[in-house]
PDB file of C-alpha atoms and ligand atoms in Angstrom:
ATOM      1  CA  MET T   1      24.986  -6.857   2.196  1.00  0.00           C
ATOM      2  CA  ALA T   2      26.508  -7.248  -1.267  1.00  0.00           C
ATOM      3  CA  ASN T   3      28.646  -4.342  -2.416  1.00  0.00           C
ATOM      4  CA  LYS T   4      26.223  -3.435  -5.208  1.00  0.00           C
ATOM      5  CA  GLU T   5      23.292  -3.145  -2.749  1.00  0.00           C
ATOM      6  CA  LYS T   6      25.448  -1.114  -0.353  1.00  0.00           C
ATOM      7  CA  GLN T   7      26.190   1.390  -3.112  1.00  0.00           C
ATOM      8  CA  ALA T   8      22.511   1.510  -4.037  1.00  0.00           C
ATOM      9  CA  ARG T   9      21.629   2.449  -0.434  1.00  0.00           C
ATOM     10  CA  GLU T  10      24.066   5.332  -0.506  1.00  0.00           C
ATOM     11  CA  ARG T  11      22.900   6.992  -3.745  1.00  0.00           C
ATOM     12  CA  GLU T  12      20.093   9.557  -4.187  1.00  0.00           C
ATOM     13  CA  PRO T  13      16.696   8.068  -5.119  1.00  0.00           C
ATOM     14  CA  ARG T  14      15.614   8.435  -8.735  1.00  0.00           C
ATOM     15  CA  ILE T  15      12.213   8.744 -10.346  1.00  0.00           C
ATOM     16  CA  VAL T  16      12.000   6.964 -13.702  1.00  0.00           C
ATOM     17  CA  TRP T  17       8.813   7.558 -15.694  1.00  0.00           C
ATOM     18  CA  VAL T  18       8.054   5.128 -18.530  1.00  0.00           C
ATOM     19  CA  GLU T  19       5.207   5.345 -21.022  1.00  0.00           C
ATOM     20  CA  GLU T  20       4.273   1.674 -20.960  1.00  0.00           C
ATOM     21  CA  THR T  21       5.371  -1.539 -19.265  1.00  0.00           C
ATOM     22  CA  ASN T  22       3.778  -4.831 -18.319  1.00  0.00           C
ATOM     23  CA  SER T  23       3.905  -4.074 -14.575  1.00  0.00           C
ATOM     24  CA  THR T  24       6.050  -1.564 -12.677  1.00  0.00           C
ATOM     25  CA  ASN T  25       6.681  -4.225  -9.996  1.00  0.00           C
ATOM     26  CA  SER T  26       7.973  -6.648 -12.633  1.00  0.00           C
ATOM     27  CA  LEU T  27      10.056  -3.930 -14.299  1.00  0.00           C
ATOM     28  CA  ALA T  28      11.551  -2.923 -10.935  1.00  0.00           C
ATOM     29  CA  ARG T  29      12.483  -6.550 -10.234  1.00  0.00           C
ATOM     30  CA  GLU T  30      14.000  -6.949 -13.708  1.00  0.00           C
ATOM     31  CA  TRP T  31      16.109  -3.793 -13.355  1.00  0.00           C
ATOM     32  CA  MET T  32      17.196  -4.650  -9.827  1.00  0.00           C
ATOM     33  CA  GLU T  33      18.499  -8.000 -10.929  1.00  0.00           C
ATOM     34  CA  LYS T  34      20.799  -6.244 -13.386  1.00  0.00           C
ATOM     35  CA  GLU T  35      21.812  -3.162 -11.382  1.00  0.00           C
ATOM     36  CA  PRO T  36      20.228  -2.262  -7.999  1.00  0.00           C
ATOM     37  CA  MET T  37      18.513   1.144  -8.153  1.00  0.00           C
ATOM     38  CA  PRO T  38      19.236   3.679  -5.400  1.00  0.00           C
ATOM     39  CA  GLU T  39      17.074   3.022  -2.360  1.00  0.00           C
ATOM     40  CA  GLY T  40      13.769   4.914  -2.448  1.00  0.00           C
ATOM     41  CA  SER T  41      13.726   5.115  -6.254  1.00  0.00           C
ATOM     42  CA  ALA T  42      10.369   4.952  -8.000  1.00  0.00           C
ATOM     43  CA  ILE T  43       9.456   3.504 -11.378  1.00  0.00           C
ATOM     44  CA  VAL T  44       6.260   5.089 -12.693  1.00  0.00           C
ATOM     45  CA  ALA T  45       4.248   4.036 -15.746  1.00  0.00           C
ATOM     46  CA  ASP T  46       1.544   5.817 -17.706  1.00  0.00           C
ATOM     47  CA  PHE T  47       0.124   2.447 -18.659  1.00  0.00           C
ATOM     48  CA  GLN T  48       0.551  -1.194 -17.635  1.00  0.00           C
ATOM     49  CA  THR T  49      -0.317  -3.964 -20.068  1.00  0.00           C
ATOM     50  CA  ALA T  50      -0.387  -6.601 -17.304  1.00  0.00           C
ATOM     51  CA  GLY T  51      -0.814  -4.689 -14.033  1.00  0.00           C
ATOM     52  CA  ARG T  52      -0.846  -7.114 -11.145  1.00  0.00           C
ATOM     53  CA  GLY T  53      -3.165  -6.978  -8.140  1.00  0.00           C
ATOM     54  CA  GLN T  54      -3.305  -8.947  -4.917  1.00  0.00           C
ATOM     55  CA  VAL T  55      -3.837 -12.735  -4.952  1.00  0.00           C
ATOM     56  CA  GLY T  56      -3.209 -13.036  -8.683  1.00  0.00           C
ATOM     57  CA  ASN T  57      -5.824 -10.450  -9.721  1.00  0.00           C
ATOM     58  CA  THR T  58      -5.153  -7.937 -12.481  1.00  0.00           C
ATOM     59  CA  TRP T  59      -5.041  -4.180 -11.920  1.00  0.00           C
ATOM     60  CA  GLU T  60      -6.641  -2.083 -14.633  1.00  0.00           C
ATOM     61  CA  SER T  61      -6.064   1.604 -15.108  1.00  0.00           C
ATOM     62  CA  GLU T  62      -6.808   3.987 -17.993  1.00  0.00           C
ATOM     63  CA  ALA T  63      -3.642   5.195 -19.794  1.00  0.00           C
ATOM     64  CA  GLY T  64      -2.141   8.406 -18.440  1.00  0.00           C
ATOM     65  CA  LYS T  65      -4.844   8.992 -15.835  1.00  0.00           C
ATOM     66  CA  ASN T  66      -3.622   7.486 -12.581  1.00  0.00           C
ATOM     67  CA  LEU T  67      -0.460   6.856 -10.612  1.00  0.00           C
ATOM     68  CA  LEU T  68       1.016   3.407 -11.195  1.00  0.00           C
ATOM     69  CA  PHE T  69       4.386   3.069  -9.552  1.00  0.00           C
ATOM     70  CA  SER T  70       6.784   0.904  -7.582  1.00  0.00           C
ATOM     71  CA  VAL T  71       9.226   2.053  -4.928  1.00  0.00           C
ATOM     72  CA  VAL T  72      12.383   0.073  -4.239  1.00  0.00           C
ATOM     73  CA  LEU T  73      13.774  -0.373  -0.711  1.00  0.00           C
ATOM     74  CA  TYR T  74      16.541  -2.399   0.920  1.00  0.00           C
ATOM     75  CA  PRO T  75      15.220  -2.788   4.499  1.00  0.00           C
ATOM     76  CA  VAL T  76      18.026  -5.147   5.494  1.00  0.00           C
ATOM     77  CA  THR T  77      17.658  -4.525   9.237  1.00  0.00           C
ATOM     78  CA  LEU T  78      13.961  -5.440   9.247  1.00  0.00           C
ATOM     79  CA  ALA T  79      13.211  -8.938  10.539  1.00  0.00           C
ATOM     80  CA  ALA T  80      11.113 -11.078   8.213  1.00  0.00           C
ATOM     81  CA  ASN T  81       8.428 -11.500  10.887  1.00  0.00           C
ATOM     82  CA  ARG T  82       7.997  -7.691  11.020  1.00  0.00           C
ATOM     83  CA  GLN T  83       7.605  -7.205   7.260  1.00  0.00           C
ATOM     84  CA  PHE T  84       4.009  -6.023   7.714  1.00  0.00           C
ATOM     85  CA  LEU T  85       5.550  -2.716   8.828  1.00  0.00           C
ATOM     86  CA  ILE T  86       6.381  -2.016   5.178  1.00  0.00           C
ATOM     87  CA  SER T  87       2.682  -2.376   4.299  1.00  0.00           C
ATOM     88  CA  GLN T  88       1.789  -0.171   7.220  1.00  0.00           C
ATOM     89  CA  ILE T  89       4.095   2.720   6.287  1.00  0.00           C
ATOM     90  CA  ALA T  90       3.073   2.499   2.626  1.00  0.00           C
ATOM     91  CA  ALA T  91      -0.622   2.589   3.537  1.00  0.00           C
ATOM     92  CA  LEU T  92      -0.126   5.433   6.015  1.00  0.00           C
ATOM     93  CA  SER T  93       1.803   7.427   3.424  1.00  0.00           C
ATOM     94  CA  VAL T  94      -0.920   7.097   0.778  1.00  0.00           C
ATOM     95  CA  LYS T  95      -3.564   8.016   3.346  1.00  0.00           C
ATOM     96  CA  GLU T  96      -1.633  11.099   4.488  1.00  0.00           C
ATOM     97  CA  THR T  97      -1.014  12.138   0.873  1.00  0.00           C
ATOM     98  CA  LEU T  98      -4.709  11.902   0.043  1.00  0.00           C
ATOM     99  CA  ASP T  99      -5.555  13.800   3.244  1.00  0.00           C
ATOM    100  CA  LEU T 100      -3.915  16.798   1.526  1.00  0.00           C
ATOM    101  CA  TYR T 101      -6.740  16.689  -1.053  1.00  0.00           C
ATOM    102  CA  THR T 102      -9.847  15.336   0.662  1.00  0.00           C
ATOM    103  CA  THR T 103     -11.396  13.957   3.849  1.00  0.00           C
ATOM    104  CA  ASP T 104     -12.745  10.472   4.732  1.00  0.00           C
ATOM    105  CA  ILE T 105      -9.640   8.506   3.721  1.00  0.00           C
ATOM    106  CA  THR T 106      -8.988   5.333   5.709  1.00  0.00           C
ATOM    107  CA  VAL T 107      -6.884   2.171   5.453  1.00  0.00           C
ATOM    108  CA  LYS T 108      -8.814  -1.029   4.930  1.00  0.00           C
ATOM    109  CA  TRP T 109      -6.839  -3.904   6.405  1.00  0.00           C
ATOM    110  CA  PRO T 110      -4.367  -4.930   5.256  1.00  0.00           C
ATOM    111  CA  ASN T 111      -3.446  -2.186   2.791  1.00  0.00           C
ATOM    112  CA  ASP T 112      -6.293  -0.963   0.598  1.00  0.00           C
ATOM    113  CA  ILE T 113      -6.965   2.736   0.780  1.00  0.00           C
ATOM    114  CA  TYR T 114     -10.602   3.737   0.962  1.00  0.00           C
ATOM    115  CA  TRP T 115     -12.560   6.929   0.494  1.00  0.00           C
ATOM    116  CA  LYS T 116     -15.774   6.376   2.463  1.00  0.00           C
ATOM    117  CA  ASP T 117     -16.836   2.850   1.330  1.00  0.00           C
ATOM    118  CA  ARG T 118     -14.937   2.859  -1.972  1.00  0.00           C
ATOM    119  CA  LYS T 119     -11.443   1.778  -2.953  1.00  0.00           C
ATOM    120  CA  ILE T 120      -9.178   4.532  -4.252  1.00  0.00           C
ATOM    121  CA  CYS T 121      -5.827   2.727  -4.050  1.00  0.00           C
ATOM    122  CA  GLY T 122      -4.418  -0.802  -3.954  1.00  0.00           C
ATOM    123  CA  MET T 123      -0.935  -2.088  -3.212  1.00  0.00           C
ATOM    124  CA  LEU T 124       1.121  -5.072  -4.156  1.00  0.00           C
ATOM    125  CA  ILE T 125       4.155  -5.406  -1.910  1.00  0.00           C
ATOM    126  CA  GLU T 126       6.755  -7.982  -2.869  1.00  0.00           C
ATOM    127  CA  ASN T 127       9.486  -8.645  -0.307  1.00  0.00           C
ATOM    128  CA  ASP T 128      12.626 -10.693  -0.776  1.00  0.00           C
ATOM    129  CA  LEU T 129      14.246 -12.326   2.228  1.00  0.00           C
ATOM    130  CA  SER T 130      17.820 -13.117   3.113  1.00  0.00           C
ATOM    131  CA  GLY T 131      17.723 -15.507   6.066  1.00  0.00           C
ATOM    132  CA  ALA T 132      15.611 -13.996   8.846  1.00  0.00           C
ATOM    133  CA  TYR T 133      15.742 -10.466   7.387  1.00  0.00           C
ATOM    134  CA  LEU T 134      14.441  -8.607   4.364  1.00  0.00           C
ATOM    135  CA  SER T 135      16.855  -7.941   1.541  1.00  0.00           C
ATOM    136  CA  ASP T 136      14.662  -5.848  -0.717  1.00  0.00           C
ATOM    137  CA  SER T 137      11.097  -4.710  -1.038  1.00  0.00           C
ATOM    138  CA  ILE T 138       9.147  -3.588  -4.088  1.00  0.00           C
ATOM    139  CA  ILE T 139       6.148  -1.525  -3.120  1.00  0.00           C
ATOM    140  CA  GLY T 140       3.694  -1.336  -6.009  1.00  0.00           C
ATOM    141  CA  ILE T 141       0.975   1.274  -5.735  1.00  0.00           C
ATOM    142  CA  GLY T 142      -2.017   1.893  -7.964  1.00  0.00           C
ATOM    143  CA  LEU T 143      -3.640   5.179  -6.992  1.00  0.00           C
ATOM    144  CA  ASN T 144      -6.754   6.299  -8.868  1.00  0.00           C
ATOM    145  CA  LEU T 145      -6.391   9.990  -9.580  1.00  0.00           C
ATOM    146  CA  ASN T 146      -7.909  11.367 -12.783  1.00  0.00           C
ATOM    147  CA  GLN T 147      -9.913   8.441 -14.149  1.00  0.00           C
ATOM    148  CA  ALA T 148     -13.572   9.453 -14.557  1.00  0.00           C
ATOM    149  CA  THR T 149     -15.210   6.095 -15.288  1.00  0.00           C
ATOM    150  CA  PHE T 150     -14.348   2.546 -14.290  1.00  0.00           C
ATOM    151  CA  LEU T 151     -15.313  -0.223 -16.686  1.00  0.00           C
ATOM    152  CA  SER T 152     -13.647  -3.252 -15.107  1.00  0.00           C
ATOM    153  CA  ASP T 153     -15.413  -5.456 -12.605  1.00  0.00           C
ATOM    154  CA  ALA T 154     -13.511  -4.026  -9.617  1.00  0.00           C
ATOM    155  CA  PRO T 155     -16.174  -3.930  -6.894  1.00  0.00           C
ATOM    156  CA  ASN T 156     -16.301  -0.304  -5.762  1.00  0.00           C
ATOM    157  CA  PRO T 157     -13.609   1.898  -7.331  1.00  0.00           C
ATOM    158  CA  VAL T 158     -13.358   5.641  -6.939  1.00  0.00           C
ATOM    159  CA  SER T 159     -10.795   8.243  -8.027  1.00  0.00           C
ATOM    160  CA  LEU T 160      -9.780  11.627  -6.699  1.00  0.00           C
ATOM    161  CA  PHE T 161     -11.405  13.125  -9.814  1.00  0.00           C
ATOM    162  CA  ARG T 162     -14.755  11.577  -8.857  1.00  0.00           C
ATOM    163  CA  ILE T 163     -14.414  13.120  -5.403  1.00  0.00           C
ATOM    164  CA  LEU T 164     -13.054  16.572  -6.289  1.00  0.00           C
ATOM    165  CA  HIS T 165     -14.536  17.040  -9.796  1.00  0.00           C
ATOM    166  CA  ARG T 166     -11.191  18.348 -10.991  1.00  0.00           C
ATOM    167  CA  GLU T 167      -7.948  16.826 -12.189  1.00  0.00           C
ATOM    168  CA  VAL T 168      -4.851  16.716 -10.015  1.00  0.00           C
ATOM    169  CA  ASN T 169      -1.216  16.804 -11.129  1.00  0.00           C
ATOM    170  CA  ARG T 170       0.098  13.240 -10.988  1.00  0.00           C
ATOM    171  CA  GLU T 171       3.721  14.260 -10.504  1.00  0.00           C
ATOM    172  CA  GLU T 172       2.782  16.572  -7.626  1.00  0.00           C
ATOM    173  CA  VAL T 173       0.895  13.735  -5.907  1.00  0.00           C
ATOM    174  CA  LEU T 174       3.844  11.374  -6.424  1.00  0.00           C
ATOM    175  CA  ARG T 175       6.364  13.848  -4.972  1.00  0.00           C
ATOM    176  CA  ARG T 176       4.134  14.526  -1.970  1.00  0.00           C
ATOM    177  CA  PHE T 177       3.749  10.800  -1.421  1.00  0.00           C
ATOM    178  CA  LEU T 178       7.497  10.165  -1.602  1.00  0.00           C
ATOM    179  CA  THR T 179       8.275  12.932   0.895  1.00  0.00           C
ATOM    180  CA  ILE T 180       5.806  11.477   3.387  1.00  0.00           C
ATOM    181  CA  PHE T 181       6.910   7.913   2.679  1.00  0.00           C
ATOM    182  CA  TYR T 182      10.619   8.638   3.233  1.00  0.00           C
ATOM    183  CA  ALA T 183       9.776  10.172   6.636  1.00  0.00           C
ATOM    184  CA  HIS T 184       7.864   7.021   7.643  1.00  0.00           C
ATOM    185  CA  TYR T 185      10.675   4.823   6.334  1.00  0.00           C
ATOM    186  CA  ILE T 186      13.200   6.687   8.494  1.00  0.00           C
ATOM    187  CA  SER T 187      10.926   6.082  11.464  1.00  0.00           C
ATOM    188  CA  LEU T 188      10.898   2.374  10.560  1.00  0.00           C
ATOM    189  CA  LEU T 189      14.703   2.309  10.302  1.00  0.00           C
ATOM    190  CA  ARG T 190      14.808   3.900  13.769  1.00  0.00           C
ATOM    191  CA  GLU T 191      12.722   0.936  14.927  1.00  0.00           C
ATOM    192  CA  GLU T 192       9.792   3.123  15.999  1.00  0.00           C
ATOM    193  CA  TYR T 193       7.599   0.091  15.434  1.00  0.00           C
ATOM    194  CA  ASP T 194       5.053   0.774  18.188  1.00  0.00           C
ATOM    195  CA  GLU T 195       4.433   4.309  16.910  1.00  0.00           C
ATOM    196  CA  ILE T 196       3.888   3.030  13.351  1.00  0.00           C
ATOM    197  CA  ARG T 197       1.501   0.323  14.568  1.00  0.00           C
ATOM    198  CA  ALA T 198      -0.476   2.803  16.699  1.00  0.00           C
ATOM    199  CA  CYS T 199      -0.705   5.260  13.828  1.00  0.00           C
ATOM    200  CA  TYR T 200      -1.916   2.516  11.464  1.00  0.00           C
ATOM    201  CA  ARG T 201      -4.462   1.278  14.029  1.00  0.00           C
ATOM    202  CA  SER T 202      -5.882   4.787  14.389  1.00  0.00           C
ATOM    203  CA  VAL T 203      -6.701   5.208  10.679  1.00  0.00           C
ATOM    204  CA  LEU T 204      -8.315   1.831   9.988  1.00  0.00           C
ATOM    205  CA  TYR T 205     -11.502   1.575   7.955  1.00  0.00           C
ATOM    206  CA  ARG T 206     -14.225   0.494  10.394  1.00  0.00           C
ATOM    207  CA  GLY T 207     -11.579   0.555  13.090  1.00  0.00           C
ATOM    208  CA  GLU T 208     -14.123   1.239  15.846  1.00  0.00           C
ATOM    209  CA  GLY T 209     -17.495  -0.418  16.472  1.00  0.00           C
ATOM    210  CA  PHE T 210     -19.204  -3.637  15.411  1.00  0.00           C
ATOM    211  CA  TYR T 211     -19.641  -4.613  11.744  1.00  0.00           C
ATOM    212  CA  ARG T 212     -20.626  -7.702   9.792  1.00  0.00           C
ATOM    213  CA  TYR T 213     -17.872 -10.025   8.597  1.00  0.00           C
ATOM    214  CA  GLN T 214     -17.807 -13.336   6.759  1.00  0.00           C
ATOM    215  CA  ASP T 215     -15.325 -16.189   7.171  1.00  0.00           C
ATOM    216  CA  ALA T 216     -15.342 -19.864   6.140  1.00  0.00           C
ATOM    217  CA  GLY T 217     -17.872 -20.527   8.922  1.00  0.00           C
ATOM    218  CA  GLY T 218     -20.396 -17.867   7.812  1.00  0.00           C
ATOM    219  CA  MET T 219     -21.476 -14.365   8.834  1.00  0.00           C
ATOM    220  CA  PHE T 220     -20.872 -12.812  12.212  1.00  0.00           C
ATOM    221  CA  GLU T 221     -20.625  -9.430  13.914  1.00  0.00           C
ATOM    222  CA  ALA T 222     -17.352  -8.285  15.391  1.00  0.00           C
ATOM    223  CA  ARG T 223     -15.088  -5.350  16.039  1.00  0.00           C
ATOM    224  CA  VAL T 224     -11.381  -4.898  15.421  1.00  0.00           C
ATOM    225  CA  ARG T 225      -9.511  -5.831  18.561  1.00  0.00           C
ATOM    226  CA  ASP T 226      -5.989  -5.400  17.169  1.00  0.00           C
ATOM    227  CA  ILE T 227      -3.622  -5.957  14.284  1.00  0.00           C
ATOM    228  CA  GLU T 228      -0.748  -8.219  15.298  1.00  0.00           C
ATOM    229  CA  PRO T 229       2.851  -7.296  14.375  1.00  0.00           C
ATOM    230  CA  THR T 230       2.673 -10.146  11.836  1.00  0.00           C
ATOM    231  CA  GLY T 231      -0.277  -8.383  10.164  1.00  0.00           C
ATOM    232  CA  HIS T 232      -2.938 -10.823  11.372  1.00  0.00           C
ATOM    233  CA  LEU T 233      -6.321  -9.273  12.112  1.00  0.00           C
ATOM    234  CA  LEU T 234      -7.873  -9.979  15.517  1.00  0.00           C
ATOM    235  CA  LEU T 235     -11.659  -9.676  15.551  1.00  0.00           C
ATOM    236  CA  GLU T 236     -13.684  -9.713  18.739  1.00  0.00           C
ATOM    237  CA  SER T 237     -17.265 -11.019  18.595  1.00  0.00           C
ATOM    238  CA  ARG T 238     -20.055  -9.633  20.778  1.00  0.00           C
ATOM    239  CA  ASP T 239     -19.592 -12.537  23.208  1.00  0.00           C
ATOM    240  CA  GLY T 240     -15.948 -11.501  23.727  1.00  0.00           C
ATOM    241  CA  SER T 241     -14.408 -14.392  21.770  1.00  0.00           C
ATOM    242  CA  VAL T 242     -11.468 -13.432  19.564  1.00  0.00           C
ATOM    243  CA  ARG T 243     -10.709 -14.801  16.094  1.00  0.00           C
ATOM    244  CA  ARG T 244      -7.430 -14.403  14.237  1.00  0.00           C
ATOM    245  CA  TYR T 245      -7.205 -14.021  10.470  1.00  0.00           C
ATOM    246  CA  ALA T 246      -4.608 -13.867   7.738  1.00  0.00           C
ATOM    247  CA  PHE T 247      -5.329 -11.832   4.591  1.00  0.00           C
ATOM    248  CA  LYS T 248      -8.289 -13.192   2.565  1.00  0.00           C
ATOM    249  CA  GLU T 249      -9.519 -15.456   5.363  1.00  0.00           C
ATOM    250  CA  VAL T 250     -12.220 -12.951   6.272  1.00  0.00           C
ATOM    251  CA  ALA T 251     -14.226 -10.343   4.378  1.00  0.00           C
ATOM    252  CA  PHE T 252     -16.125  -7.231   5.376  1.00  0.00           C
ATOM    253  CA  ARG T 253     -19.853  -7.484   4.565  1.00  0.00           C
TER     254      ARG T 253
HETATM  255  C1  BTN N   1      -4.689  -4.675  -5.392  1.00  0.00           C
HETATM  256  O1  BTN N   1      -5.127  -5.721  -5.907  1.00  0.00           O
HETATM  257  O2  BTN N   1      -5.412  -3.976  -4.700  1.00  0.00           O
HETATM  258  C2  BTN N   1      -3.259  -4.284  -5.613  1.00  0.00           C
HETATM  259  C3  BTN N   1      -3.079  -3.466  -6.832  1.00  0.00           C
HETATM  260  C4  BTN N   1      -1.656  -3.004  -7.049  1.00  0.00           C
HETATM  261  C5  BTN N   1      -1.493  -2.291  -8.362  1.00  0.00           C
HETATM  262  C6  BTN N   1      -0.158  -1.622  -8.508  1.00  0.00           C
HETATM  263  S1  BTN N   1      -0.083  -0.603  -9.941  1.00  0.00           S
HETATM  264  C7  BTN N   1       1.636  -0.430  -9.770  1.00  0.00           C
HETATM  265  C8  BTN N   1       2.169  -1.779  -9.340  1.00  0.00           C
HETATM  266  N1  BTN N   1       2.436  -2.607 -10.496  1.00  0.00           N
HETATM  267  C9  BTN N   1       1.629  -3.665 -10.558  1.00  0.00           C
HETATM  268  O3  BTN N   1       1.632  -4.529 -11.465  1.00  0.00           O
HETATM  269  N2  BTN N   1       0.803  -3.668  -9.498  1.00  0.00           N
HETATM  270  C10 BTN N   1       1.050  -2.544  -8.628  1.00  0.00           C
END
């Protein structure tokens, strides 16, 4: 590890709150290229002018209402083929944070957070590799907290405000998240991979029972058989046949 990164791993995490930026993930990357931030640091924005979602989508959020942040890690002992563990601990940490406020929170594979059948949080995780290992990871999280109405064409958004009918303190939610997240990250550094995978499996949206799915071949009914360490989803049809999917190759219907 370069000396600069080593120093960054040894310093206390910081929380930097900015009023406006294009995207906290992009800002984190920009800052890291100049001077690596201490591991576990978070960059939070009140507003993003070009918030980025998965697969090139945009992420819209009303100014000052939600939590838009990116956490910086240097998981240098994590093999590239196990990088899905970062998604898993991030998703688990958001779920466990929201469990402090409400019920019915689940993780929709791979890393959307749902309340009942609605999306309350999305993540954009950007990992950098060095050979067969990770060098850094930027975990971007958009968590809908106090927004009352959603105007964009996101399919089924919800916020904690819509669930609780009261506002929550954004900084309190962030601090609770970080405490939970650091505990999961320590478990990852201890290579407790099976425990993390089992925990993730147990909180999956529609994790038990048969549901309708759609892939390139059409509609079918299946149940979740497993999530592979690589993050692939294994679905088992009623006839017992198993299909394997990468992200976006299959959709819930
Ligand atoms: C998704 O499409 O579900 C992922 C959304 C991720 C949004 C968050 S908001 C903070 C961070 N900065 C970004 O530009 N994107 C992520």
